[in-house]
Short mmCIF file of C-alpha atoms in Angstrom, two decimals:
data_model
loop_
_atom_site.label_atom_id
_atom_site.label_comp_id
_atom_site.label_asym_id
_atom_site.label_seq_id
_atom_site.Cartn_x
_atom_site.Cartn_y
_atom_site.Cartn_z
CA LYS A 1 -9.73 20.71 -9.43
CA MET A 2 -6.59 19.71 -10.04
CA VAL A 3 -7.02 16.09 -9.31
CA ARG A 4 -10.26 15.75 -11.60
CA ASP A 5 -8.50 17.15 -14.36
CA PHE A 6 -5.70 15.14 -14.22
CA VAL A 7 -7.58 12.26 -13.81
CA ALA A 8 -9.71 13.21 -17.18
CA LYS A 9 -6.47 13.78 -18.56
CA GLU A 10 -4.44 10.87 -18.33
CA ILE A 11 -6.19 8.68 -16.39
CA THR A 12 -9.70 7.85 -17.42
CA PRO A 13 -9.29 7.04 -21.18
CA TYR A 14 -6.97 4.97 -20.42
CA ALA A 15 -7.52 2.48 -17.39
CA LYS A 16 -9.95 -0.18 -20.12
CA ASP A 17 -6.93 -1.16 -21.84
CA TRP A 18 -4.51 -0.71 -18.16
CA ASP A 19 -7.02 -3.18 -17.17
CA LYS A 20 -7.53 -5.67 -19.76
CA GLU A 21 -3.59 -5.93 -20.17
CA GLU A 22 -3.13 -6.28 -16.85
CA LYS A 23 -0.83 -2.89 -16.98
CA PHE A 24 0.88 -1.09 -13.95
CA PRO A 25 0.91 2.34 -15.20
CA TRP A 26 3.94 4.33 -14.16
CA ASP A 27 4.55 7.05 -16.79
CA VAL A 28 0.99 7.49 -15.61
CA TRP A 29 2.15 7.16 -10.78
CA ARG A 30 5.25 9.54 -12.15
CA LYS A 31 3.26 12.20 -13.22
CA MET A 32 0.78 11.71 -10.11
CA GLY A 33 3.78 12.29 -8.16
CA GLN A 34 5.30 15.01 -9.89
CA VAL A 35 2.41 17.26 -9.27
CA GLY A 36 1.46 16.50 -5.44
CA ILE A 37 -1.11 13.70 -5.83
CA ILE A 38 -0.17 11.07 -4.26
CA GLY A 39 2.10 13.40 -1.28
CA THR A 40 -0.77 14.96 -0.10
CA ALA A 41 -1.47 13.63 3.38
CA ILE A 42 2.66 13.17 3.77
CA PRO A 43 3.20 16.07 6.00
CA GLU A 44 4.66 19.16 4.35
CA GLU A 45 8.79 18.03 6.49
CA TYR A 46 8.81 14.95 4.82
CA GLY A 47 7.95 16.37 1.31
CA GLY A 48 4.58 15.60 1.23
CA GLY A 49 1.32 18.63 0.80
CA GLY A 50 0.76 18.46 4.29
CA MET A 51 -3.11 18.22 3.56
CA ASP A 52 -5.59 16.83 5.99
CA ASN A 53 -8.00 13.39 5.70
CA ILE A 54 -10.25 15.00 4.04
CA THR A 55 -7.74 16.82 1.01
CA HIS A 56 -6.87 12.94 1.15
CA ALA A 57 -10.62 11.45 0.82
CA ILE A 58 -11.33 13.98 -2.26
CA VAL A 59 -7.95 13.29 -3.92
CA ALA A 60 -8.91 8.99 -3.29
CA GLU A 61 -12.08 9.56 -4.38
CA GLU A 62 -11.63 11.91 -7.72
CA ILE A 63 -8.71 8.92 -8.74
CA GLY A 64 -11.40 5.75 -7.93
CA TYR A 65 -13.80 7.57 -10.58
CA GLY A 66 -11.45 6.47 -13.31
CA CYS A 67 -9.41 4.20 -12.71
CA SER A 68 -9.82 1.82 -9.25
CA SER A 69 -6.53 -0.06 -10.17
CA LEU A 70 -5.20 2.99 -9.60
CA ARG A 71 -6.90 4.67 -6.15
CA GLY A 72 -5.85 0.74 -4.86
CA THR A 73 -2.12 1.59 -5.02
CA TYR A 74 -2.31 5.33 -3.47
CA SER A 75 -4.55 3.79 -0.79
CA VAL A 76 -1.85 0.78 -0.02
CA GLN A 77 0.86 3.55 -0.36
CA VAL A 78 -0.79 5.81 1.48
CA SER A 79 -3.23 5.27 4.24
CA LEU A 80 -1.57 1.67 4.75
CA VAL A 81 1.79 2.32 5.37
CA ALA A 82 2.87 6.11 5.05
CA LYS A 83 0.57 7.22 7.91
CA THR A 84 1.51 4.24 9.52
CA ILE A 85 5.68 4.86 9.36
CA MET A 86 4.18 8.67 10.46
CA ALA A 87 1.93 7.20 13.62
CA PHE A 88 4.59 4.31 14.89
CA GLY A 89 8.16 4.85 13.09
CA THR A 90 11.03 6.79 13.95
CA GLU A 91 12.54 10.12 12.77
CA GLU A 92 15.21 7.97 10.89
CA GLN A 93 12.07 5.67 10.09
CA LYS A 94 10.33 8.33 8.31
CA GLN A 95 13.74 10.12 7.01
CA LYS A 96 14.16 6.69 5.15
CA TYR A 97 11.54 6.15 3.25
CA LEU A 98 8.97 9.13 3.27
CA PRO A 99 9.87 12.28 1.36
CA GLY A 100 10.36 8.67 -1.55
CA MET A 101 6.47 8.06 -0.77
CA ALA A 102 5.66 11.06 -1.11
CA THR A 103 7.02 12.02 -4.88
CA GLY A 104 6.16 8.20 -6.14
CA GLU A 105 10.01 7.16 -6.27
CA LEU A 106 8.78 3.92 -3.61
CA ILE A 107 6.21 2.21 -3.08
CA GLY A 108 5.41 0.88 -0.40
CA CYS A 109 3.07 -2.82 0.57
CA TYR A 110 1.17 -4.39 4.08
CA GLY A 111 1.94 -7.61 4.30
CA LEU A 112 -1.18 -8.83 7.19
CA THR A 113 -3.25 -11.62 4.82
CA GLU A 114 -1.96 -14.76 4.10
CA PRO A 115 -2.86 -17.73 2.88
CA ASP A 116 -5.13 -19.44 5.39
CA SER A 117 -5.07 -15.72 7.78
CA GLY A 118 -7.14 -13.36 6.05
CA SER A 119 -9.63 -11.70 8.25
CA ASP A 120 -8.78 -13.58 11.61
CA ALA A 121 -4.83 -12.46 10.85
CA ALA A 122 -4.59 -13.15 14.76
CA SER A 123 -3.80 -16.92 13.94
CA MET A 124 -1.47 -15.68 10.71
CA THR A 125 1.88 -18.05 11.29
CA SER A 126 4.83 -15.95 9.41
CA THR A 127 7.11 -16.03 12.38
CA ALA A 128 10.17 -13.38 13.36
CA GLU A 129 13.15 -15.41 15.60
CA GLN A 130 15.77 -13.10 16.94
CA ASP A 131 19.25 -13.29 16.53
CA GLY A 132 21.40 -10.73 18.31
CA ASP A 133 20.76 -7.81 16.90
CA TYR A 134 18.79 -8.56 14.22
CA TYR A 135 15.04 -10.79 13.69
CA ILE A 136 15.20 -14.09 10.72
CA LEU A 137 11.34 -13.44 9.36
CA ASN A 138 9.94 -17.09 7.53
CA GLY A 139 6.48 -17.20 5.28
CA ASN A 140 3.68 -15.89 3.34
CA LYS A 141 1.35 -13.75 2.57
CA MET A 142 -0.70 -13.27 0.34
CA TRP A 143 -3.35 -11.50 -2.06
CA ILE A 144 -0.77 -8.24 -1.59
CA THR A 145 -1.88 -5.19 -2.83
CA ASN A 146 2.29 -3.51 -4.50
CA ALA A 147 4.02 -6.42 -3.70
CA GLY A 148 5.41 -7.05 -6.88
CA ILE A 149 6.26 -3.25 -7.26
CA ALA A 150 7.08 -2.71 -4.24
CA ASP A 151 10.12 -1.06 -2.59
CA VAL A 152 9.53 -1.37 0.60
CA ALA A 153 6.64 -3.78 2.55
CA LEU A 154 4.75 -3.64 6.07
CA VAL A 155 4.93 -6.94 7.45
CA PHE A 156 4.18 -8.44 10.09
CA ALA A 157 4.99 -11.85 12.03
CA LYS A 158 5.05 -14.01 15.02
CA THR A 159 7.21 -12.95 17.41
CA ASP A 160 5.70 -15.04 20.19
CA LYS A 161 3.86 -17.94 18.58
CA ASN A 162 2.37 -19.00 21.63
CA ALA A 163 0.95 -15.20 22.26
CA GLY A 164 -2.36 -14.84 19.86
CA ALA A 165 -2.05 -10.90 19.09
CA ARG A 166 -0.23 -9.46 21.43
CA GLY A 167 2.80 -11.95 19.84
CA ILE A 168 2.68 -10.19 16.59
CA THR A 169 5.27 -7.61 15.65
CA ALA A 170 5.03 -5.47 12.35
CA PHE A 171 8.53 -4.73 10.02
CA LEU A 172 10.04 -3.34 7.13
CA VAL A 173 11.67 -5.05 5.23
CA ASP A 174 13.54 -3.85 2.00
CA LYS A 175 12.67 -5.25 -1.01
CA ASP A 176 16.51 -6.19 -1.32
CA THR A 177 16.56 -8.41 1.32
CA PRO A 178 18.74 -11.79 0.88
CA GLY A 179 15.59 -14.05 1.28
CA TYR A 180 12.83 -11.65 0.14
CA SER A 181 10.74 -13.19 -3.07
CA THR A 182 7.63 -11.57 -4.63
CA GLN A 183 4.69 -13.94 -6.77
CA ASP A 184 2.59 -12.06 -8.96
CA ILE A 185 -1.31 -13.60 -9.06
CA HIS A 186 -2.62 -12.39 -12.70
CA GLU A 187 -6.87 -13.02 -13.53
CA LYS A 188 -8.06 -11.11 -10.99
CA LEU A 189 -11.82 -10.31 -10.67
CA GLY A 190 -11.04 -6.88 -11.13
CA LEU A 191 -8.24 -4.59 -9.88
CA LYS A 192 -6.24 -5.46 -12.65
CA ALA A 193 -3.59 -2.71 -13.14
CA SER A 194 -4.01 -3.11 -10.01
CA ASN A 195 -0.61 -4.64 -9.09
CA THR A 196 -0.72 -7.66 -6.35
CA ALA A 197 1.55 -10.54 -5.48
CA GLU A 198 2.28 -12.84 -2.17
CA ILE A 199 4.90 -12.49 -0.47
CA ILE A 200 7.45 -15.24 -0.20
CA LEU A 201 9.85 -15.27 3.43
CA ASP A 202 12.72 -17.23 3.27
CA ASN A 203 14.60 -16.81 5.88
CA VAL A 204 14.64 -13.07 5.86
CA ARG A 205 16.92 -11.36 8.21
CA VAL A 206 15.82 -7.97 9.77
CA PRO A 207 18.01 -5.16 11.70
CA LYS A 208 15.60 -4.57 15.00
CA GLU A 209 16.26 -0.91 13.90
CA ASN A 210 13.41 -1.70 11.47
CA ILE A 211 10.93 -2.86 14.05
CA LEU A 212 7.72 -0.19 13.07
CA GLY A 213 6.14 0.15 17.11
CA GLU A 214 6.61 -2.31 19.43
CA ILE A 215 8.00 -5.55 18.91
CA GLY A 216 4.64 -7.75 20.41
CA ARG A 217 2.19 -3.86 19.46
CA GLY A 218 1.93 -5.28 15.90
CA PHE A 219 -1.39 -5.84 15.69
CA ARG A 220 -2.66 -2.84 17.38
CA VAL A 221 -0.35 -1.19 14.52
CA ALA A 222 -2.32 -3.35 11.50
CA LEU A 223 -5.97 -2.29 12.62
CA ALA A 224 -4.79 1.29 13.02
CA ALA A 225 -3.24 0.63 9.41
CA LEU A 226 -6.58 -0.68 7.83
CA ASP A 227 -8.38 1.84 9.84
CA ASN A 228 -6.60 4.56 6.83
CA GLY A 229 -7.08 1.92 4.90
CA ARG A 230 -10.74 1.35 4.72
CA TYR A 231 -11.37 5.18 4.51
CA THR A 232 -9.50 6.25 1.49
CA VAL A 233 -11.10 2.91 -0.60
CA ALA A 234 -14.96 3.67 0.86
CA ALA A 235 -13.70 7.60 -0.98
CA GLY A 236 -12.34 5.52 -4.06
CA CYS A 237 -16.11 3.45 -4.03
CA VAL A 238 -17.66 6.79 -4.34
CA GLY A 239 -16.07 8.15 -6.89
CA ALA A 240 -16.35 4.67 -9.25
CA ALA A 241 -19.67 4.97 -8.70
CA GLN A 242 -20.08 8.26 -9.50
CA ALA A 243 -18.34 7.63 -12.22
CA ALA A 244 -21.62 4.32 -12.62
CA LEU A 245 -24.47 6.68 -12.11
CA ASP A 246 -22.62 9.99 -14.55
CA THR A 247 -21.75 7.23 -17.41
CA ALA A 248 -25.67 5.22 -17.30
CA LYS A 249 -27.36 9.20 -17.18
CA GLN A 250 -25.24 10.18 -20.45
CA TYR A 251 -26.03 6.92 -21.99
CA ALA A 252 -29.65 7.01 -20.90
CA LYS A 253 -29.62 10.67 -22.86
CA ASP A 254 -28.13 9.17 -26.23
#
């Protein structure tokens, strides 16, 4: 009920204008963090609500009822990034990122898709070459939700170019790392208030402590994250469908 009331007051009346202006509503996102909407599925010890997956889906459904763009930001933030750090991260990684993600002060993005590598993620060309205690990342990621506003990117790159899916490793890359940059994408067909961007990796030097999971096991990390992401995308679409039905029903009566 709290989420539904919040959406009715703070999101639904403004969603059309955000979409027209391709404007991400920072003020509303911060309010969502303050009242606990963003951190619902993040454990309490990391500043979240510690709620179960059903609650997580209900939150996505209610946000989707008002604005699919904001639901997309929520899905990437919690399902694709935070829950993946929870599942595969070290305690240091969890302490560094999860409390800020629970409040919305830190935003995450998920860098898997490339200009020439979509559903067949194993054919990615981004590389990560070891250099002592660091990895040097090069490549491009495309159509990345939140990338232009994110503080941390979960980036997948090949540490072994000849091993296919078994040569992929996941990295947590902070936005201020030299060589890391983004380019916003505009004039999309939908979800215009959700930031979408390209990620450019130009000799990005990432410490080995930022590997998420194991070296060469990044494809497993990617698939686990996508399972979580599809869950809240589906729930959000239920909300959008319900909003369409309610609107059509009211229109027919009027």
